[in-house]
Coordinates of C-alpha atoms and ligand atoms in Angstrom, one line a residue:
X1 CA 0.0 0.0 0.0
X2 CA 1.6 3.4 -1.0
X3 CA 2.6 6.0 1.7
X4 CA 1.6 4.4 4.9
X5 CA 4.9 4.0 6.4
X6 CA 5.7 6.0 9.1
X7 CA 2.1 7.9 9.0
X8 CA 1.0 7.9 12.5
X9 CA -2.5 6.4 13.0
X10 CA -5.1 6.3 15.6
X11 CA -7.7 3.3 15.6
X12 CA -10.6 3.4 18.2
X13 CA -11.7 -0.6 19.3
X14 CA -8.4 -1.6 17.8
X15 CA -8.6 -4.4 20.6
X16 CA -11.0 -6.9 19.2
X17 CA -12.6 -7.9 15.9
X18 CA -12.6 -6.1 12.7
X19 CA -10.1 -3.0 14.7
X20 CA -7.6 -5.9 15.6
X21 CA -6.9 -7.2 11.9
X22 CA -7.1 -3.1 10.5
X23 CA -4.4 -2.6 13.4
X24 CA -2.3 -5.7 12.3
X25 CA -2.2 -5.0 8.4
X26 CA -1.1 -0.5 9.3
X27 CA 1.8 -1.9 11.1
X28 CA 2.5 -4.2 8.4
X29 CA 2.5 -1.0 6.1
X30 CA 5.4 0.5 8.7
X31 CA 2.9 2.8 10.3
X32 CA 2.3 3.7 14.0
X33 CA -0.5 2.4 15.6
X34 CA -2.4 3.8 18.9
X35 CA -5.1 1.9 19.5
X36 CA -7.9 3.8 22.1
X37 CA -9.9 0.8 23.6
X38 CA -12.2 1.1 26.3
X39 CA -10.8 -2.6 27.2
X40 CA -6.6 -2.3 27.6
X41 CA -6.6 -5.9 27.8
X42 CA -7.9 -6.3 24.4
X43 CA -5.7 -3.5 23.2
X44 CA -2.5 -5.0 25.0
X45 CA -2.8 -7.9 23.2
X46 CA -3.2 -6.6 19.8
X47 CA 0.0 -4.2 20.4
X48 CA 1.7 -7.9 21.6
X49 CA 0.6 -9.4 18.2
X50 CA 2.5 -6.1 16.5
X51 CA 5.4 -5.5 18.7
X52 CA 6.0 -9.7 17.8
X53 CA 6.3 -8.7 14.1
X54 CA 8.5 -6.1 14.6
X55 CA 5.6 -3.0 14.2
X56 CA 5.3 -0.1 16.2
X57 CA 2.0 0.6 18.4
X58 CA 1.1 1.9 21.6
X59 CA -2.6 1.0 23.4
X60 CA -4.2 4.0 25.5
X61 CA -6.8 3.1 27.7
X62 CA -10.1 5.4 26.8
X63 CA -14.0 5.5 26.7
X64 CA -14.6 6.8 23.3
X65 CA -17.9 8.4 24.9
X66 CA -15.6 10.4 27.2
X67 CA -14.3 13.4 26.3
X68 CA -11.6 14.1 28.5
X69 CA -10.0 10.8 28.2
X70 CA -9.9 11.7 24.7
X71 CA -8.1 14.6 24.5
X72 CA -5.7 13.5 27.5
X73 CA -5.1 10.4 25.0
X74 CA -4.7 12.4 21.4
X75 CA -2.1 14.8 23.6
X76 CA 0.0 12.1 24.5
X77 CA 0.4 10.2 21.0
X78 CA 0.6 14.2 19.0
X79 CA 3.8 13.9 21.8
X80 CA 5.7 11.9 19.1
X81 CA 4.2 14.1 16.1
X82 CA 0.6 14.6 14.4
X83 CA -1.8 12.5 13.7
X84 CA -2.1 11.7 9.9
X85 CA -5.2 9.0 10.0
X86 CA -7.8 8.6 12.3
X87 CA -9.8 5.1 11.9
X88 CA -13.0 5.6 14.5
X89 CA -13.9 1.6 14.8
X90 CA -14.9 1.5 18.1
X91 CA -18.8 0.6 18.4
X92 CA -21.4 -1.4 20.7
X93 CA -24.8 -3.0 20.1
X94 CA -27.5 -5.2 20.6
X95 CA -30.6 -6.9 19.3
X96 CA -33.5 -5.5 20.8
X97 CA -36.8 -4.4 19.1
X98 CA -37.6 -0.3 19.5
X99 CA -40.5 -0.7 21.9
X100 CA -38.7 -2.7 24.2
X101 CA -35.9 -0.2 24.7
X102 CA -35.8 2.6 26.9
X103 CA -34.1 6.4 27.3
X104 CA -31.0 5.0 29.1
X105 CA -30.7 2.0 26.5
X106 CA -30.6 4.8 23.6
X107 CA -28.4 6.6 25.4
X108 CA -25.8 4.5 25.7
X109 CA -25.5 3.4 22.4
X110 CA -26.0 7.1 21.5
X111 CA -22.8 7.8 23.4
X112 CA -21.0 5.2 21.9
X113 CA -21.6 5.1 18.3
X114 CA -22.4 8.5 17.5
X115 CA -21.0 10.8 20.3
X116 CA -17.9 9.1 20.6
X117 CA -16.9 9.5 16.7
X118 CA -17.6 13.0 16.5
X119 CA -15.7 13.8 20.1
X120 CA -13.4 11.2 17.8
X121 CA -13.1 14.1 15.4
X122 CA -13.3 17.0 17.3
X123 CA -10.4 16.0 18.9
X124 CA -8.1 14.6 16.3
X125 CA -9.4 17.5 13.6
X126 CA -7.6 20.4 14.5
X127 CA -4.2 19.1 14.7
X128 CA -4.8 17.2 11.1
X129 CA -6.0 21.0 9.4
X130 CA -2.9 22.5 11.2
X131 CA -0.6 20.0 9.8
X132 CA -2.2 20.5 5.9
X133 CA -4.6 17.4 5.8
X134 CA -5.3 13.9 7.0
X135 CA -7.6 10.7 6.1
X136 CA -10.2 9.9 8.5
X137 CA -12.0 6.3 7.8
X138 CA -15.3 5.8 9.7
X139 CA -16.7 2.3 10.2
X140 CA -20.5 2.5 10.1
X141 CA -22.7 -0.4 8.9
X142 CA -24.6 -1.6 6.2
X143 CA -27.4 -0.9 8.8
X144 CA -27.4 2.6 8.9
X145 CA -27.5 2.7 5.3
X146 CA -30.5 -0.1 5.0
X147 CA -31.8 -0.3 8.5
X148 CA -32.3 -3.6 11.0
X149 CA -34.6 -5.1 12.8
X150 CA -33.4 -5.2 16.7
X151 CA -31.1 -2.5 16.1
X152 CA -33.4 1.0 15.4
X153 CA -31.5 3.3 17.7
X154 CA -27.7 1.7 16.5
X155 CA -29.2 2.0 12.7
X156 CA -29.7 5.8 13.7
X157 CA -26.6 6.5 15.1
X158 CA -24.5 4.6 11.7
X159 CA -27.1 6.1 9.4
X160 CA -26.2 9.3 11.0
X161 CA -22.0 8.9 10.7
X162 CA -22.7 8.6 7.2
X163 CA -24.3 11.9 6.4
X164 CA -21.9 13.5 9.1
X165 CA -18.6 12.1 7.0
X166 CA -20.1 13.5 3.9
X167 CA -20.8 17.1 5.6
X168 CA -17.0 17.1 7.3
X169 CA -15.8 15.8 3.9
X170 CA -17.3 19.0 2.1
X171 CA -16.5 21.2 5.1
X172 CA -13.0 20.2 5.0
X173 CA -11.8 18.9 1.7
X174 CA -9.9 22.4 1.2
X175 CA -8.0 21.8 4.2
X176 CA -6.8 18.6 2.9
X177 CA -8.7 16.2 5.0
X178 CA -10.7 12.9 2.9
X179 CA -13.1 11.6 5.2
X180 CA -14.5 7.9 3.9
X181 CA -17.0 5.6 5.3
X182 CA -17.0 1.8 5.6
X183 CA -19.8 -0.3 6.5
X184 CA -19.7 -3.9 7.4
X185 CA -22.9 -6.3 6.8
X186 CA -22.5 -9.0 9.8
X187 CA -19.1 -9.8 10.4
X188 CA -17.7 -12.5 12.4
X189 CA -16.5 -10.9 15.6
X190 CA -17.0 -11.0 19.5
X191 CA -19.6 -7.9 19.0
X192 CA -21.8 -10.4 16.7
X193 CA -21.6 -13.4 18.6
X194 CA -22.8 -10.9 21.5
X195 CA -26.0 -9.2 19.5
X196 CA -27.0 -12.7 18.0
X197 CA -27.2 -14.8 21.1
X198 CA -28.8 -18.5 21.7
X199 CA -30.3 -20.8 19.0
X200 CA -32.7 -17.1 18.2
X201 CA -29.1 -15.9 17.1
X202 CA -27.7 -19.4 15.5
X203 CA -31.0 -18.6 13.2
X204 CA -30.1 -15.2 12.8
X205 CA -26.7 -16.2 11.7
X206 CA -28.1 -18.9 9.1
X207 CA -30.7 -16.6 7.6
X208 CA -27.7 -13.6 7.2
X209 CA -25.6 -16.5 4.8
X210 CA -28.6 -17.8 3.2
X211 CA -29.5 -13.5 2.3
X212 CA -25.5 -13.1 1.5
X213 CA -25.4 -13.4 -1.9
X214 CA -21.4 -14.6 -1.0
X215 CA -22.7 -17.2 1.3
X216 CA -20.8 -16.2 4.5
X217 CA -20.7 -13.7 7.3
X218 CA -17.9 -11.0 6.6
X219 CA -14.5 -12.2 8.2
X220 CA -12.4 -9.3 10.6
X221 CA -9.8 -9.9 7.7
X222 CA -11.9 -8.8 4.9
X223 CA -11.6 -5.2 6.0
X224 CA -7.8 -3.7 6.7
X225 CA -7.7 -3.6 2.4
X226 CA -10.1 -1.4 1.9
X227 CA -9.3 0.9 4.9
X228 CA -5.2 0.7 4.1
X229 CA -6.4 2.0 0.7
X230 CA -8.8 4.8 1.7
X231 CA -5.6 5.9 3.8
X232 CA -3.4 5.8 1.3
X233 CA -1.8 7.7 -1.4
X234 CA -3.7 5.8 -4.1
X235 CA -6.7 7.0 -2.7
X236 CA -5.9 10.5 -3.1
X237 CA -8.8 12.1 -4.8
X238 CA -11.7 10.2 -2.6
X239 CA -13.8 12.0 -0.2
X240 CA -17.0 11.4 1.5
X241 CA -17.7 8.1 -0.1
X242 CA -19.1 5.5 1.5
X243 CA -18.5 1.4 0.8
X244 CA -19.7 -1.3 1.8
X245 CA -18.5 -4.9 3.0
X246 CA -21.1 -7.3 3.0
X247 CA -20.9 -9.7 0.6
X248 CA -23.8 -8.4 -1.6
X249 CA -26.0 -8.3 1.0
X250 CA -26.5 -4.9 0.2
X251 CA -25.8 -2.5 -3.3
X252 CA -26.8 0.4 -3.7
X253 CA -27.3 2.6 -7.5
Ligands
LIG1 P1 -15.9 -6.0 18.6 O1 -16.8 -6.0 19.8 O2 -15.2 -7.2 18.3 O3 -14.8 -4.8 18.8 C1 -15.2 -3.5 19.2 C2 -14.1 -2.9 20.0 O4 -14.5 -1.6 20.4 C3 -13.8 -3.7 21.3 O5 -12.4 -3.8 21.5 C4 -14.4 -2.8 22.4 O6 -13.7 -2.9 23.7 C5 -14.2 -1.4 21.8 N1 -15.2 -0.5 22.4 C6 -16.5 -0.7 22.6 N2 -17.0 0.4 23.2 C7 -16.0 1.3 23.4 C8 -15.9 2.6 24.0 N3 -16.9 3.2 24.6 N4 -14.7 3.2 24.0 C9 -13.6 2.6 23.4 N5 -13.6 1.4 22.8 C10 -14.8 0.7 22.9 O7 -16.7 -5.4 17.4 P2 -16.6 -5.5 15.8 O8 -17.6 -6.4 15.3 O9 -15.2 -5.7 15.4 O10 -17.1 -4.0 15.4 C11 -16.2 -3.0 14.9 C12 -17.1 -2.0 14.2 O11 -17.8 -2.5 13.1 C13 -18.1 -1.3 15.2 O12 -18.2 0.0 14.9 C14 -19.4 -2.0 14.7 O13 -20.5 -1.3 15.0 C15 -19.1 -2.2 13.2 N6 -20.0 -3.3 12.6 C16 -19.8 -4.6 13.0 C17 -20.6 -5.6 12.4 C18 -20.6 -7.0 12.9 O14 -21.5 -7.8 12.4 N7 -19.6 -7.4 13.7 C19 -21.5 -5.2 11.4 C20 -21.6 -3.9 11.0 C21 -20.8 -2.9 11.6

Protein backbone atom coordinates (compact mmCIF):
# COMPACT_ATOMS: atom_id res chain seq x y z
CA UNK A 1 0.00 0.00 0.00
CA UNK A 2 1.61 3.35 -1.04
CA UNK A 3 2.62 5.95 1.74
CA UNK A 4 1.59 4.39 4.90
CA UNK A 5 4.93 3.96 6.38
CA UNK A 6 5.73 5.99 9.14
CA UNK A 7 2.14 7.91 9.01
CA UNK A 8 0.99 7.90 12.49
CA UNK A 9 -2.55 6.42 13.02
CA UNK A 10 -5.12 6.33 15.59
CA UNK A 11 -7.66 3.33 15.63
CA UNK A 12 -10.56 3.35 18.17
CA UNK A 13 -11.73 -0.61 19.28
CA UNK A 14 -8.40 -1.61 17.83
CA UNK A 15 -8.62 -4.43 20.62
CA UNK A 16 -11.05 -6.86 19.16
CA UNK A 17 -12.61 -7.93 15.85
CA UNK A 18 -12.58 -6.07 12.66
CA UNK A 19 -10.09 -2.99 14.70
CA UNK A 20 -7.55 -5.90 15.59
CA UNK A 21 -6.91 -7.18 11.95
CA UNK A 22 -7.07 -3.13 10.51
CA UNK A 23 -4.38 -2.57 13.39
CA UNK A 24 -2.30 -5.70 12.31
CA UNK A 25 -2.20 -5.03 8.35
CA UNK A 26 -1.12 -0.54 9.26
CA UNK A 27 1.85 -1.85 11.12
CA UNK A 28 2.54 -4.19 8.43
CA UNK A 29 2.53 -1.05 6.09
CA UNK A 30 5.35 0.46 8.73
CA UNK A 31 2.90 2.82 10.27
CA UNK A 32 2.34 3.70 13.99
CA UNK A 33 -0.51 2.38 15.65
CA UNK A 34 -2.40 3.77 18.92
CA UNK A 35 -5.12 1.86 19.50
CA UNK A 36 -7.87 3.81 22.14
CA UNK A 37 -9.94 0.81 23.59
CA UNK A 38 -12.18 1.14 26.29
CA UNK A 39 -10.81 -2.64 27.18
CA UNK A 40 -6.58 -2.31 27.64
CA UNK A 41 -6.61 -5.89 27.78
CA UNK A 42 -7.86 -6.31 24.36
CA UNK A 43 -5.69 -3.49 23.15
CA UNK A 44 -2.46 -4.95 25.04
CA UNK A 45 -2.77 -7.92 23.23
CA UNK A 46 -3.17 -6.60 19.78
CA UNK A 47 -0.02 -4.20 20.43
CA UNK A 48 1.65 -7.85 21.63
CA UNK A 49 0.64 -9.39 18.20
CA UNK A 50 2.46 -6.10 16.47
CA UNK A 51 5.38 -5.49 18.68
CA UNK A 52 5.97 -9.74 17.84
CA UNK A 53 6.31 -8.71 14.14
CA UNK A 54 8.48 -6.15 14.56
CA UNK A 55 5.55 -2.97 14.15
CA UNK A 56 5.25 -0.06 16.18
CA UNK A 57 1.99 0.56 18.42
CA UNK A 58 1.08 1.89 21.60
CA UNK A 59 -2.58 1.01 23.43
CA UNK A 60 -4.18 4.03 25.48
CA UNK A 61 -6.84 3.08 27.66
CA UNK A 62 -10.12 5.37 26.80
CA UNK A 63 -14.01 5.48 26.67
CA UNK A 64 -14.65 6.82 23.35
CA UNK A 65 -17.87 8.43 24.95
CA UNK A 66 -15.57 10.41 27.23
CA UNK A 67 -14.28 13.45 26.30
CA UNK A 68 -11.62 14.09 28.46
CA UNK A 69 -10.02 10.77 28.20
CA UNK A 70 -9.90 11.74 24.66
CA UNK A 71 -8.08 14.56 24.50
CA UNK A 72 -5.73 13.46 27.48
CA UNK A 73 -5.07 10.37 24.97
CA UNK A 74 -4.73 12.37 21.37
CA UNK A 75 -2.07 14.75 23.60
CA UNK A 76 -0.03 12.10 24.50
CA UNK A 77 0.39 10.21 20.98
CA UNK A 78 0.62 14.16 18.95
CA UNK A 79 3.84 13.95 21.83
CA UNK A 80 5.69 11.86 19.11
CA UNK A 81 4.21 14.10 16.09
CA UNK A 82 0.63 14.62 14.35
CA UNK A 83 -1.79 12.54 13.67
CA UNK A 84 -2.08 11.69 9.90
CA UNK A 85 -5.19 8.95 10.02
CA UNK A 86 -7.77 8.61 12.31
CA UNK A 87 -9.82 5.09 11.94
CA UNK A 88 -13.02 5.65 14.48
CA UNK A 89 -13.91 1.60 14.78
CA UNK A 90 -14.94 1.53 18.14
CA UNK A 91 -18.79 0.59 18.36
CA UNK A 92 -21.36 -1.37 20.66
CA UNK A 93 -24.75 -2.98 20.11
CA UNK A 94 -27.52 -5.15 20.57
CA UNK A 95 -30.60 -6.87 19.30
CA UNK A 96 -33.53 -5.49 20.85
CA UNK A 97 -36.85 -4.44 19.05
CA UNK A 98 -37.63 -0.33 19.52
CA UNK A 99 -40.54 -0.66 21.85
CA UNK A 100 -38.70 -2.70 24.18
CA UNK A 101 -35.95 -0.19 24.75
CA UNK A 102 -35.79 2.58 26.94
CA UNK A 103 -34.12 6.44 27.29
CA UNK A 104 -31.02 4.99 29.12
CA UNK A 105 -30.69 2.03 26.47
CA UNK A 106 -30.62 4.78 23.63
CA UNK A 107 -28.37 6.61 25.40
CA UNK A 108 -25.85 4.47 25.67
CA UNK A 109 -25.51 3.36 22.41
CA UNK A 110 -26.00 7.09 21.49
CA UNK A 111 -22.82 7.77 23.39
CA UNK A 112 -21.01 5.17 21.89
CA UNK A 113 -21.60 5.08 18.35
CA UNK A 114 -22.44 8.52 17.50
CA UNK A 115 -21.04 10.85 20.30
CA UNK A 116 -17.90 9.07 20.57
CA UNK A 117 -16.93 9.46 16.68
CA UNK A 118 -17.59 13.04 16.54
CA UNK A 119 -15.68 13.81 20.12
CA UNK A 120 -13.42 11.20 17.80
CA UNK A 121 -13.12 14.05 15.39
CA UNK A 122 -13.28 17.01 17.26
CA UNK A 123 -10.39 16.01 18.95
CA UNK A 124 -8.10 14.62 16.28
CA UNK A 125 -9.38 17.53 13.64
CA UNK A 126 -7.62 20.43 14.53
CA UNK A 127 -4.21 19.10 14.72
CA UNK A 128 -4.80 17.19 11.08
CA UNK A 129 -6.02 20.99 9.41
CA UNK A 130 -2.87 22.46 11.20
CA UNK A 131 -0.59 19.97 9.79
CA UNK A 132 -2.18 20.49 5.93
CA UNK A 133 -4.60 17.39 5.82
CA UNK A 134 -5.30 13.92 6.98
CA UNK A 135 -7.64 10.67 6.11
CA UNK A 136 -10.23 9.86 8.48
CA UNK A 137 -11.98 6.27 7.78
CA UNK A 138 -15.27 5.79 9.69
CA UNK A 139 -16.71 2.29 10.17
CA UNK A 140 -20.47 2.50 10.05
CA UNK A 141 -22.70 -0.40 8.94
CA UNK A 142 -24.61 -1.55 6.21
CA UNK A 143 -27.45 -0.95 8.82
CA UNK A 144 -27.37 2.61 8.90
CA UNK A 145 -27.53 2.74 5.26
CA UNK A 146 -30.45 -0.11 5.01
CA UNK A 147 -31.83 -0.27 8.54
CA UNK A 148 -32.29 -3.59 11.03
CA UNK A 149 -34.63 -5.14 12.78
CA UNK A 150 -33.45 -5.17 16.73
CA UNK A 151 -31.06 -2.49 16.08
CA UNK A 152 -33.42 0.98 15.43
CA UNK A 153 -31.48 3.29 17.74
CA UNK A 154 -27.67 1.66 16.53
CA UNK A 155 -29.18 2.01 12.72
CA UNK A 156 -29.71 5.77 13.66
CA UNK A 157 -26.61 6.48 15.13
CA UNK A 158 -24.46 4.61 11.71
CA UNK A 159 -27.11 6.13 9.37
CA UNK A 160 -26.22 9.27 11.05
CA UNK A 161 -21.96 8.86 10.66
CA UNK A 162 -22.69 8.62 7.22
CA UNK A 163 -24.28 11.91 6.39
CA UNK A 164 -21.91 13.45 9.12
CA UNK A 165 -18.65 12.08 7.04
CA UNK A 166 -20.09 13.51 3.94
CA UNK A 167 -20.77 17.10 5.58
CA UNK A 168 -17.01 17.06 7.27
CA UNK A 169 -15.82 15.81 3.91
CA UNK A 170 -17.26 19.05 2.13
CA UNK A 171 -16.53 21.16 5.08
CA UNK A 172 -13.03 20.24 5.00
CA UNK A 173 -11.83 18.87 1.69
CA UNK A 174 -9.90 22.37 1.15
CA UNK A 175 -7.95 21.82 4.19
CA UNK A 176 -6.78 18.65 2.87
CA UNK A 177 -8.71 16.23 5.05
CA UNK A 178 -10.66 12.90 2.94
CA UNK A 179 -13.08 11.58 5.21
CA UNK A 180 -14.50 7.94 3.86
CA UNK A 181 -17.03 5.62 5.31
CA UNK A 182 -16.99 1.81 5.58
CA UNK A 183 -19.81 -0.31 6.52
CA UNK A 184 -19.71 -3.90 7.38
CA UNK A 185 -22.86 -6.26 6.75
CA UNK A 186 -22.55 -9.00 9.79
CA UNK A 187 -19.14 -9.79 10.40
CA UNK A 188 -17.69 -12.52 12.35
CA UNK A 189 -16.46 -10.88 15.64
CA UNK A 190 -16.98 -11.03 19.53
CA UNK A 191 -19.59 -7.91 18.97
CA UNK A 192 -21.83 -10.36 16.74
CA UNK A 193 -21.59 -13.40 18.61
CA UNK A 194 -22.78 -10.91 21.55
CA UNK A 195 -26.03 -9.23 19.46
CA UNK A 196 -26.96 -12.73 17.97
CA UNK A 197 -27.21 -14.82 21.14
CA UNK A 198 -28.78 -18.46 21.70
CA UNK A 199 -30.31 -20.85 18.98
CA UNK A 200 -32.73 -17.11 18.18
CA UNK A 201 -29.09 -15.92 17.08
CA UNK A 202 -27.69 -19.36 15.46
CA UNK A 203 -30.95 -18.58 13.20
CA UNK A 204 -30.06 -15.19 12.78
CA UNK A 205 -26.66 -16.22 11.69
CA UNK A 206 -28.08 -18.85 9.13
CA UNK A 207 -30.65 -16.61 7.60
CA UNK A 208 -27.67 -13.58 7.18
CA UNK A 209 -25.63 -16.48 4.79
CA UNK A 210 -28.61 -17.76 3.24
CA UNK A 211 -29.46 -13.49 2.30
CA UNK A 212 -25.48 -13.12 1.52
CA UNK A 213 -25.37 -13.42 -1.89
CA UNK A 214 -21.38 -14.57 -1.03
CA UNK A 215 -22.68 -17.22 1.28
CA UNK A 216 -20.78 -16.21 4.50
CA UNK A 217 -20.68 -13.68 7.33
CA UNK A 218 -17.87 -11.04 6.64
CA UNK A 219 -14.50 -12.21 8.21
CA UNK A 220 -12.45 -9.26 10.64
CA UNK A 221 -9.82 -9.87 7.73
CA UNK A 222 -11.89 -8.83 4.90
CA UNK A 223 -11.60 -5.23 6.00
CA UNK A 224 -7.84 -3.66 6.70
CA UNK A 225 -7.74 -3.58 2.39
CA UNK A 226 -10.13 -1.38 1.88
CA UNK A 227 -9.26 0.86 4.90
CA UNK A 228 -5.23 0.74 4.14
CA UNK A 229 -6.40 2.04 0.66
CA UNK A 230 -8.79 4.84 1.71
CA UNK A 231 -5.56 5.85 3.76
CA UNK A 232 -3.44 5.84 1.35
CA UNK A 233 -1.76 7.66 -1.43
CA UNK A 234 -3.75 5.76 -4.10
CA UNK A 235 -6.71 6.96 -2.66
CA UNK A 236 -5.88 10.50 -3.14
CA UNK A 237 -8.76 12.08 -4.84
CA UNK A 238 -11.74 10.19 -2.63
CA UNK A 239 -13.83 11.96 -0.22
CA UNK A 240 -17.05 11.40 1.49
CA UNK A 241 -17.69 8.13 -0.10
CA UNK A 242 -19.15 5.54 1.51
CA UNK A 243 -18.52 1.38 0.77
CA UNK A 244 -19.71 -1.28 1.76
CA UNK A 245 -18.46 -4.92 3.03
CA UNK A 246 -21.13 -7.27 3.01
CA UNK A 247 -20.86 -9.70 0.57
CA UNK A 248 -23.85 -8.35 -1.56
CA UNK A 249 -26.03 -8.31 0.97
CA UNK A 250 -26.49 -4.95 0.24
CA UNK A 251 -25.82 -2.54 -3.34
CA UNK A 252 -26.76 0.44 -3.69
CA UNK A 253 -27.33 2.59 -7.47
P1 LIG B 1 -15.89 -5.98 18.63
O1 LIG B 1 -16.80 -5.96 19.80
O2 LIG B 1 -15.19 -7.23 18.26
O3 LIG B 1 -14.78 -4.83 18.82
C1 LIG B 1 -15.18 -3.54 19.21
C2 LIG B 1 -14.07 -2.92 20.03
O4 LIG B 1 -14.52 -1.62 20.42
C3 LIG B 1 -13.75 -3.69 21.33
O5 LIG B 1 -12.36 -3.84 21.48
C4 LIG B 1 -14.36 -2.82 22.42
O6 LIG B 1 -13.68 -2.91 23.65
C5 LIG B 1 -14.22 -1.44 21.80
N1 LIG B 1 -15.17 -0.49 22.39
C6 LIG B 1 -16.50 -0.67 22.63
N2 LIG B 1 -16.99 0.40 23.25
C7 LIG B 1 -15.97 1.28 23.40
C8 LIG B 1 -15.86 2.57 23.98
N3 LIG B 1 -16.90 3.18 24.56
N4 LIG B 1 -14.65 3.19 23.96
C9 LIG B 1 -13.58 2.57 23.40
N5 LIG B 1 -13.62 1.35 22.85
C10 LIG B 1 -14.80 0.72 22.86
O7 LIG B 1 -16.74 -5.40 17.40
P2 LIG B 1 -16.57 -5.48 15.81
O8 LIG B 1 -17.61 -6.38 15.31
O9 LIG B 1 -15.15 -5.68 15.45
O10 LIG B 1 -17.06 -4.00 15.45
C11 LIG B 1 -16.20 -3.00 14.92
C12 LIG B 1 -17.06 -1.96 14.23
O11 LIG B 1 -17.77 -2.55 13.13
C13 LIG B 1 -18.13 -1.34 15.15
O12 LIG B 1 -18.24 0.05 14.88
C14 LIG B 1 -19.41 -2.04 14.72
O13 LIG B 1 -20.54 -1.27 14.96
C15 LIG B 1 -19.14 -2.22 13.24
N6 LIG B 1 -19.96 -3.29 12.62
C16 LIG B 1 -19.84 -4.58 13.04
C17 LIG B 1 -20.65 -5.56 12.44
C18 LIG B 1 -20.59 -7.01 12.88
O14 LIG B 1 -21.46 -7.79 12.43
N7 LIG B 1 -19.63 -7.42 13.68
C19 LIG B 1 -21.55 -5.20 11.43
C20 LIG B 1 -21.63 -3.88 11.03
C21 LIG B 1 -20.81 -2.92 11.64
Amino acid sequence: MRGLSGKRVILTGGGSGIGRSIALRFAEEGADVAIFDLDLDGGEETIQMIKDAKGKATAYKVDISDRAQIDTAVAAFEKGGPVDILVNNAGWDRMVTFLETDVDFWKKVIDINLYGPLHMHHAVLPGMVKNGGGRIINISSDAGRVGSSGEAVYSACKGGIISFSKTVARELARAGVQVNVVCPGPTDTPLFAAVAVGDTGAKIAEGLKRAIPMRRLADPSDFPGIVCFLASDDAGFITGQTISVSGGLTMHG
